[in-house]
mmCIF file of C-alpha atoms in Angstrom:
data_model
loop_
_atom_site.group_PDB
_atom_site.id
_atom_site.type_symbol
_atom_site.label_atom_id
_atom_site.label_comp_id
_atom_site.label_asym_id
_atom_site.label_seq_id
_atom_site.Cartn_x
_atom_site.Cartn_y
_atom_site.Cartn_z
ATOM 1 C CA MET Z 1 29.196 3.105 -55.343
ATOM 2 C CA SER Z 2 25.415 2.921 -55.488
ATOM 3 C CA LYS Z 3 23.397 6.060 -55.119
ATOM 4 C CA THR Z 4 21.618 6.595 -51.816
ATOM 5 C CA ILE Z 5 17.878 6.776 -52.352
ATOM 6 C CA CYS Z 6 16.402 9.778 -50.560
ATOM 7 C CA ASP Z 7 12.807 8.771 -50.003
ATOM 8 C CA GLY Z 8 12.479 9.656 -46.332
ATOM 9 C CA ARG Z 9 11.634 6.113 -45.237
ATOM 10 C CA THR Z 10 14.591 5.821 -42.870
ATOM 11 C CA LEU Z 11 13.544 9.059 -41.198
ATOM 12 C CA GLN Z 12 10.262 7.784 -39.827
ATOM 13 C CA THR Z 13 9.894 7.209 -36.100
ATOM 14 C CA ASP Z 14 8.009 4.162 -34.855
ATOM 15 C CA LEU Z 15 5.739 5.155 -31.992
ATOM 16 C CA ASN Z 16 5.988 1.642 -30.564
ATOM 17 C CA LYS Z 17 9.786 1.723 -30.419
ATOM 18 C CA LEU Z 18 10.527 5.134 -28.951
ATOM 19 C CA PRO Z 19 13.156 4.651 -26.213
ATOM 20 C CA LYS Z 20 12.405 5.640 -22.640
ATOM 21 C CA LYS Z 21 14.932 8.466 -22.719
ATOM 22 C CA THR Z 22 13.172 10.091 -25.669
ATOM 23 C CA LEU Z 23 9.779 9.733 -23.996
ATOM 24 C CA THR Z 24 10.997 11.425 -20.810
ATOM 25 C CA SER Z 25 13.653 13.911 -21.936
ATOM 26 C CA VAL Z 26 12.229 14.983 -25.286
ATOM 27 C CA PHE Z 27 8.471 14.486 -24.989
ATOM 28 C CA GLU Z 28 8.473 15.283 -21.271
ATOM 29 C CA PHE Z 29 6.524 12.262 -20.068
ATOM 30 C CA THR Z 30 7.153 11.198 -16.467
ATOM 31 C CA GLU Z 31 9.137 8.068 -15.624
ATOM 32 C CA GLU Z 32 5.874 6.412 -14.591
ATOM 33 C CA GLN Z 33 4.189 7.282 -17.883
ATOM 34 C CA ALA Z 34 7.152 6.116 -19.975
ATOM 35 C CA THR Z 35 7.410 2.820 -18.087
ATOM 36 C CA ARG Z 36 3.688 2.179 -18.541
ATOM 37 C CA MET Z 37 3.779 3.034 -22.248
ATOM 38 C CA MET Z 38 6.710 0.718 -22.913
ATOM 39 C CA LYS Z 39 5.074 -2.127 -20.960
ATOM 40 C CA VAL Z 40 1.540 -1.963 -22.364
ATOM 41 C CA ARG Z 41 2.508 -1.244 -25.981
ATOM 42 C CA GLN Z 42 4.150 -4.697 -26.129
ATOM 43 C CA ILE Z 43 0.681 -6.215 -25.710
ATOM 44 C CA LEU Z 44 -1.501 -3.499 -27.261
ATOM 45 C CA PRO Z 45 0.679 -1.742 -29.853
ATOM 46 C CA PHE Z 46 -0.546 1.653 -30.952
ATOM 47 C CA HIS Z 47 -0.899 1.489 -34.745
ATOM 48 C CA GLU Z 48 -1.443 5.007 -36.037
ATOM 49 C CA ASP Z 49 -1.829 4.071 -39.694
ATOM 50 C CA ILE Z 50 -4.937 1.912 -39.357
ATOM 51 C CA GLY Z 51 -7.139 4.314 -37.424
ATOM 52 C CA ARG Z 52 -9.228 4.166 -34.283
ATOM 53 C CA THR Z 53 -12.050 1.972 -35.612
ATOM 54 C CA THR Z 54 -10.135 -0.881 -37.271
ATOM 55 C CA PRO Z 55 -10.197 -4.131 -35.230
ATOM 56 C CA ASP Z 56 -6.606 -5.000 -34.306
ATOM 57 C CA HIS Z 57 -6.553 -5.438 -30.499
ATOM 58 C CA SER Z 58 -6.882 -8.911 -28.959
ATOM 59 C CA ALA Z 59 -9.728 -8.963 -26.454
ATOM 60 C CA ARG Z 60 -8.008 -11.739 -24.465
ATOM 61 C CA LYS Z 61 -4.831 -9.702 -24.104
ATOM 62 C CA LEU Z 62 -6.853 -6.682 -23.083
ATOM 63 C CA TRP Z 63 -8.770 -8.775 -20.524
ATOM 64 C CA GLU Z 64 -5.504 -9.956 -18.997
ATOM 65 C CA LEU Z 65 -4.117 -6.430 -18.868
ATOM 66 C CA ILE Z 66 -7.137 -5.003 -17.063
ATOM 67 C CA GLY Z 67 -6.919 -7.586 -14.291
ATOM 68 C CA LYS Z 68 -9.037 -10.475 -15.654
ATOM 69 C CA PRO Z 69 -12.434 -9.176 -14.488
ATOM 70 C CA TYR Z 70 -15.050 -11.903 -13.765
ATOM 71 C CA GLY Z 71 -12.170 -14.378 -13.427
ATOM 72 C CA ARG Z 72 -13.109 -16.036 -16.731
ATOM 73 C CA PHE Z 73 -12.723 -14.537 -20.175
ATOM 74 C CA ARG Z 74 -15.927 -16.126 -21.457
ATOM 75 C CA ARG Z 75 -18.096 -14.532 -18.750
ATOM 76 C CA TRP Z 76 -16.522 -11.114 -19.298
ATOM 77 C CA ALA Z 77 -16.909 -11.404 -23.090
ATOM 78 C CA GLU Z 78 -20.578 -12.387 -22.768
ATOM 79 C CA ASP Z 79 -21.388 -9.316 -20.689
ATOM 80 C CA TYR Z 80 -19.254 -6.742 -22.486
ATOM 81 C CA ILE Z 81 -18.402 -7.886 -26.018
ATOM 82 C CA ILE Z 82 -21.180 -10.171 -27.202
ATOM 83 C CA HIS Z 83 -23.705 -7.823 -25.639
ATOM 84 C CA GLU Z 84 -22.292 -4.941 -27.669
ATOM 85 C CA MET Z 85 -22.206 -6.985 -30.873
ATOM 86 C CA ASP Z 86 -25.892 -7.799 -30.445
ATOM 87 C CA ASN Z 87 -26.889 -4.344 -29.249
ATOM 88 C CA GLN Z 88 -29.272 -2.705 -31.732
ATOM 89 C CA GLU Z 89 -29.654 0.574 -29.870
ATOM 90 C CA THR Z 90 -27.809 3.695 -30.930
ATOM 91 C CA SER Z 91 -25.101 4.764 -28.504
ATOM 92 C CA ALA Z 92 -23.977 8.320 -27.916
ATOM 93 C CA ARG Z 93 -20.971 7.785 -30.165
ATOM 94 C CA ASN Z 94 -21.757 5.142 -32.789
ATOM 95 C CA SER Z 95 -24.761 3.561 -34.451
ATOM 96 C CA ALA Z 96 -25.165 -0.200 -34.045
ATOM 97 C CA LYS Z 97 -24.065 -0.718 -37.648
ATOM 98 C CA ASP Z 98 -20.886 1.314 -37.219
ATOM 99 C CA PHE Z 99 -20.053 -0.324 -33.904
ATOM 100 C CA SER Z 100 -20.498 -3.883 -35.172
ATOM 101 C CA GLY Z 101 -17.643 -3.384 -37.630
ATOM 102 C CA GLN Z 102 -15.266 -2.659 -34.779
ATOM 103 C CA ILE Z 103 -15.507 -6.157 -33.275
ATOM 104 C CA VAL Z 104 -14.513 -9.330 -35.123
ATOM 105 C CA LYS Z 105 -14.833 -12.840 -33.694
ATOM 106 C CA VAL Z 106 -11.776 -15.026 -34.336
ATOM 107 C CA TYR Z 107 -10.621 -18.517 -33.368
ATOM 108 C CA GLU Z 108 -7.215 -19.784 -32.322
ATOM 109 C CA GLN Z 109 -6.276 -23.477 -32.472
ATOM 110 C CA THR Z 110 -4.845 -24.551 -29.100
ATOM 111 C CA LYS Z 111 -4.256 -28.111 -27.896
ATOM 112 C CA GLY Z 112 -6.721 -29.652 -30.286
ATOM 113 C CA ARG Z 113 -9.584 -27.255 -29.694
ATOM 114 C CA HIS Z 114 -10.666 -23.809 -30.810
ATOM 115 C CA LYS Z 115 -10.078 -20.876 -28.482
ATOM 116 C CA THR Z 116 -12.402 -17.928 -29.013
ATOM 117 C CA ASP Z 117 -11.059 -14.386 -29.152
ATOM 118 C CA TYR Z 118 -12.268 -11.060 -30.501
ATOM 119 C CA LEU Z 119 -10.393 -8.363 -32.360
ATOM 120 C CA LEU Z 120 -11.369 -4.942 -31.064
ATOM 121 C CA SER Z 121 -10.841 -1.483 -32.455
ATOM 122 C CA ARG Z 122 -8.852 1.000 -30.403
ATOM 123 C CA ASP Z 123 -12.056 2.844 -29.511
ATOM 124 C CA VAL Z 124 -13.787 -0.319 -28.310
ATOM 125 C CA ALA Z 125 -10.723 -1.481 -26.365
ATOM 126 C CA SER Z 126 -10.374 1.869 -24.608
ATOM 127 C CA ASP Z 127 -14.095 1.870 -23.772
ATOM 128 C CA LEU Z 128 -13.855 -1.603 -22.246
ATOM 129 C CA ALA Z 129 -10.815 -0.520 -20.237
ATOM 130 C CA MET Z 130 -12.871 2.382 -18.893
ATOM 131 C CA LEU Z 131 -15.490 -0.043 -17.603
ATOM 132 C CA ALA Z 132 -12.976 -2.119 -15.655
ATOM 133 C CA ARG Z 133 -13.041 -1.240 -11.968
ATOM 134 C CA THR Z 134 -9.497 -2.417 -11.370
ATOM 135 C CA SER Z 135 -6.149 -0.710 -10.892
ATOM 136 C CA GLU Z 136 -4.946 -2.496 -14.034
ATOM 137 C CA GLY Z 137 -7.843 -1.018 -15.985
ATOM 138 C CA ALA Z 138 -6.832 2.451 -14.864
ATOM 139 C CA GLU Z 139 -3.315 1.772 -16.136
ATOM 140 C CA VAL Z 140 -4.571 0.779 -19.581
ATOM 141 C CA ARG Z 141 -6.807 3.857 -19.761
ATOM 142 C CA ALA Z 142 -3.831 6.047 -18.893
ATOM 143 C CA TYR Z 143 -1.772 4.233 -21.553
ATOM 144 C CA TYR Z 144 -4.247 5.130 -24.292
ATOM 145 C CA ARG Z 145 -4.275 8.780 -23.232
ATOM 146 C CA ASP Z 146 -0.479 8.978 -23.162
ATOM 147 C CA MET Z 147 -0.041 7.248 -26.515
ATOM 148 C CA GLU Z 148 -2.586 9.574 -28.139
ATOM 149 C CA GLU Z 149 -0.602 12.540 -26.851
ATOM 150 C CA CYS Z 150 2.673 11.013 -28.030
ATOM 151 C CA SER Z 151 1.168 10.380 -31.463
ATOM 152 C CA PHE Z 152 0.139 14.032 -31.790
ATOM 153 C CA LYS Z 153 3.631 15.205 -30.839
ATOM 154 C CA LEU Z 154 5.315 12.903 -33.341
ATOM 155 C CA GLU Z 155 2.965 13.907 -36.131
ATOM 156 C CA ARG Z 156 4.142 17.513 -35.839
ATOM 157 C CA TYR Z 157 7.691 16.525 -36.788
ATOM 158 C CA ARG Z 158 7.208 13.835 -39.431
ATOM 159 C CA PRO Z 159 6.748 16.284 -42.350
ATOM 160 C CA ILE Z 160 10.181 17.710 -41.560
ATOM 161 C CA ARG Z 161 11.812 14.280 -41.668
ATOM 162 C CA LYS Z 162 9.923 12.798 -44.597
ATOM 163 C CA ASP Z 163 9.562 15.779 -46.892
ATOM 164 C CA GLN Z 164 11.577 18.856 -46.002
ATOM 165 C CA LEU Z 165 14.926 17.234 -45.204
ATOM 166 C CA THR Z 166 14.642 14.906 -48.181
ATOM 167 C CA GLU Z 167 13.995 17.881 -50.447
ATOM 168 C CA ILE Z 168 17.110 19.654 -49.152
ATOM 169 C CA ASP Z 169 19.085 16.447 -49.812
ATOM 170 C CA ARG Z 170 17.903 16.503 -53.403
ATOM 171 C CA GLN Z 171 18.744 20.182 -53.862
ATOM 172 C CA VAL Z 172 22.309 19.704 -52.588
ATOM 173 C CA TYR Z 173 22.795 16.601 -54.721
ATOM 174 C CA HIS Z 174 21.533 18.197 -57.936
ATOM 175 C CA ALA Z 175 23.497 21.411 -57.325
ATOM 176 C CA ALA Z 176 26.699 19.389 -56.915
ATOM 177 C CA VAL Z 177 26.002 17.378 -60.069
ATOM 178 C CA SER Z 178 25.291 20.579 -62.017
ATOM 179 C CA THR Z 179 28.556 22.110 -60.833
ATOM 180 C CA THR Z 180 30.917 19.184 -61.457
ATOM 181 C CA GLY Z 181 28.964 16.623 -63.453
ATOM 182 C CA SER Z 182 30.072 13.989 -60.949
ATOM 183 C CA LYS Z 183 27.492 11.898 -59.099
ATOM 184 C CA LEU Z 184 30.203 10.556 -56.792
ATOM 185 C CA PHE Z 185 31.134 14.112 -55.822
ATOM 186 C CA ALA Z 186 27.469 14.936 -55.314
ATOM 187 C CA GLU Z 187 27.016 12.007 -52.918
ATOM 188 C CA GLU Z 188 30.148 12.960 -51.005
ATOM 189 C CA THR Z 189 29.029 16.586 -50.800
ATOM 190 C CA LYS Z 190 25.646 15.620 -49.414
ATOM 191 C CA ARG Z 191 27.261 13.387 -46.799
ATOM 192 C CA TYR Z 192 29.657 16.158 -45.843
ATOM 193 C CA MET Z 193 26.874 18.734 -45.498
ATOM 194 C CA THR Z 194 24.692 16.556 -43.290
ATOM 195 C CA SER Z 195 27.605 15.521 -41.075
ATOM 196 C CA MET Z 196 28.887 19.091 -40.843
ATOM 197 C CA VAL Z 197 25.482 20.370 -39.754
ATOM 198 C CA ALA Z 198 25.234 17.625 -37.114
ATOM 199 C CA GLU Z 199 28.648 18.549 -35.713
ATOM 200 C CA VAL Z 200 27.968 22.290 -35.748
ATOM 201 C CA ILE Z 201 24.694 22.092 -33.839
ATOM 202 C CA SER Z 202 25.629 19.278 -31.433
ATOM 203 C CA GLY Z 203 29.404 18.832 -31.363
ATOM 204 C CA MET Z 204 29.062 15.314 -32.780
ATOM 205 C CA ARG Z 205 29.410 14.157 -36.371
ATOM 206 C CA ALA Z 206 26.653 12.135 -38.026
ATOM 207 C CA ARG Z 207 28.789 8.991 -37.777
ATOM 208 C CA GLU Z 208 29.297 9.541 -34.059
ATOM 209 C CA TRP Z 209 25.559 9.891 -33.540
ATOM 210 C CA ARG Z 210 24.936 6.576 -35.321
ATOM 211 C CA GLU Z 211 27.612 4.812 -33.269
ATOM 212 C CA ALA Z 212 26.395 6.242 -29.961
ATOM 213 C CA LEU Z 213 22.751 5.449 -30.707
ATOM 214 C CA GLN Z 214 23.649 1.774 -31.194
ATOM 215 C CA GLU Z 215 23.750 1.572 -27.385
ATOM 216 C CA VAL Z 216 20.458 3.385 -26.788
ATOM 217 C CA PRO Z 217 17.418 1.072 -26.411
ATOM 218 C CA GLY Z 218 15.093 1.429 -29.381
ATOM 219 C CA ALA Z 219 17.525 3.611 -31.338
ATOM 220 C CA LYS Z 220 19.815 1.005 -32.919
ATOM 221 C CA GLY Z 221 20.369 1.747 -36.595
ATOM 222 C CA LYS Z 222 19.148 5.335 -36.308
ATOM 223 C CA GLY Z 223 20.974 8.609 -36.850
ATOM 224 C CA ILE Z 224 20.622 12.171 -35.681
ATOM 225 C CA ARG Z 225 17.821 12.932 -38.143
ATOM 226 C CA ASP Z 226 15.790 9.962 -36.915
ATOM 227 C CA ILE Z 227 16.070 10.786 -33.231
ATOM 228 C CA LEU Z 228 15.791 14.576 -32.912
ATOM 229 C CA THR Z 229 12.397 15.914 -31.881
ATOM 230 C CA GLY Z 230 10.852 19.143 -30.636
ATOM 231 C CA GLN Z 231 12.703 22.342 -31.403
ATOM 232 C CA ASP Z 232 15.880 20.352 -32.103
ATOM 233 C CA ILE Z 233 14.615 18.858 -35.380
ATOM 234 C CA HIS Z 234 13.543 22.346 -36.469
ATOM 235 C CA THR Z 235 17.030 23.632 -35.642
ATOM 236 C CA TYR Z 236 18.655 20.859 -37.682
ATOM 237 C CA ARG Z 237 16.385 21.608 -40.633
ATOM 238 C CA ASP Z 238 17.037 25.351 -40.497
ATOM 239 C CA ALA Z 239 20.816 24.906 -40.196
ATOM 240 C CA TYR Z 240 20.880 22.383 -43.054
ATOM 241 C CA LYS Z 241 18.659 24.551 -45.232
ATOM 242 C CA PHE Z 242 20.912 27.561 -44.629
ATOM 243 C CA ALA Z 243 24.079 25.585 -45.418
ATOM 244 C CA ALA Z 244 22.461 24.211 -48.567
ATOM 245 C CA SER Z 245 21.411 27.680 -49.716
ATOM 246 C CA LEU Z 246 25.000 28.915 -49.412
ATOM 247 C CA PHE Z 247 26.253 26.006 -51.512
ATOM 248 C CA ILE Z 248 23.488 26.260 -54.120
ATOM 249 C CA THR Z 249 24.079 29.991 -54.599
ATOM 250 C CA GLY Z 250 27.778 29.521 -55.309
ATOM 251 C CA THR Z 251 29.674 29.303 -52.013
ATOM 252 C CA THR Z 252 31.836 26.217 -52.494
ATOM 253 C CA ASP Z 253 34.446 26.788 -49.774
ATOM 254 C CA ARG Z 254 33.446 24.267 -47.110
ATOM 255 C CA ASP Z 255 35.292 26.006 -44.297
ATOM 256 C CA GLN Z 256 33.438 29.206 -45.099
ATOM 257 C CA ILE Z 257 30.063 27.456 -45.138
ATOM 258 C CA GLU Z 258 30.771 25.774 -41.807
ATOM 259 C CA SER Z 259 31.948 29.019 -40.239
ATOM 260 C CA VAL Z 260 28.829 30.932 -41.218
ATOM 261 C CA VAL Z 261 26.486 28.111 -40.126
ATOM 262 C CA HIS Z 262 28.329 27.877 -36.807
ATOM 263 C CA GLN Z 263 27.805 31.580 -36.126
ATOM 264 C CA LEU Z 264 24.045 31.103 -36.286
ATOM 265 C CA TYR Z 265 23.488 27.569 -34.987
ATOM 266 C CA GLY Z 266 26.626 26.451 -33.169
ATOM 267 C CA GLY Z 267 25.965 24.300 -30.076
ATOM 268 C CA SER Z 268 22.183 24.706 -30.223
ATOM 269 C CA VAL Z 269 21.356 21.005 -29.662
ATOM 270 C CA ASP Z 270 22.246 19.084 -26.483
ATOM 271 C CA PRO Z 271 23.079 15.433 -27.340
ATOM 272 C CA SER Z 272 22.633 14.317 -23.711
ATOM 273 C CA LYS Z 273 18.854 14.520 -24.169
ATOM 274 C CA TYR Z 274 19.098 11.579 -26.557
ATOM 275 C CA ILE Z 275 22.324 9.789 -25.666
ATOM 276 C CA LEU Z 276 23.432 8.737 -22.207
ATOM 277 C CA PRO Z 277 26.663 10.598 -21.289
ATOM 278 C CA ALA Z 278 28.460 7.282 -20.789
ATOM 279 C CA ASN Z 279 27.589 6.251 -24.338
ATOM 280 C CA ARG Z 280 28.663 9.442 -26.013
ATOM 281 C CA VAL Z 281 31.353 9.008 -28.648
ATOM 282 C CA GLU Z 282 34.135 11.559 -28.415
ATOM 283 C CA ALA Z 283 35.299 13.244 -31.613
ATOM 284 C CA ALA Z 284 38.430 11.713 -33.107
#
């Protein structure tokens, strides 16, 4: 059996793949907001890792989303994009030099001829959406606001997934190896601890979470640690940390560990916020 690598990579949440149920039930967005976010992010994905000023948005796709103002892309681009690229005045937000780096002219080969497009930074794209006097433009503006808010909420919980839970995994694994000298036993102990904590706080084992989440849009391949947000991920961390501390300090009776953890954290997470009741897997 190969050793599971605990590097936290599988615990990251992709902002562009969050399922609708998580957006509404966990992050408390309205149905309208969640529907808009899921629709627009397919065309204008929200890449957090490349920043607000890196050109990565297609101007043509943006133009289509905001209702095709001017009726022709070329006319719209001449008034709003080329004008900005040539503008030498200092705006309230950026100097001309800074702003020029946020727009890149590109060409696409289509039917034997070149098709002009522009890559826009998130800031430029949102500004252009603000200038569109169309209902579609208002939708795109609202999308950017909602995705910014969603990004902030996710960022609060990533350190728990990537660093804190991974560190507890390591502590349990090394404590088990130190006690028995067996890496196989250490792996089994870590799996038991994580599954036990999941069942104590939610009534569902880790395996049952993975199976149930297979049927949830955007959650296929994820587990309880990938999907929990808000206070729930803090609860999981605290329960797991407490269980680990009991084991590390010499309590090896698993029934005793589970009993004590249950007294403090039993039933504190509601799975229905993440899994549709019809998809819930009953304990064997």
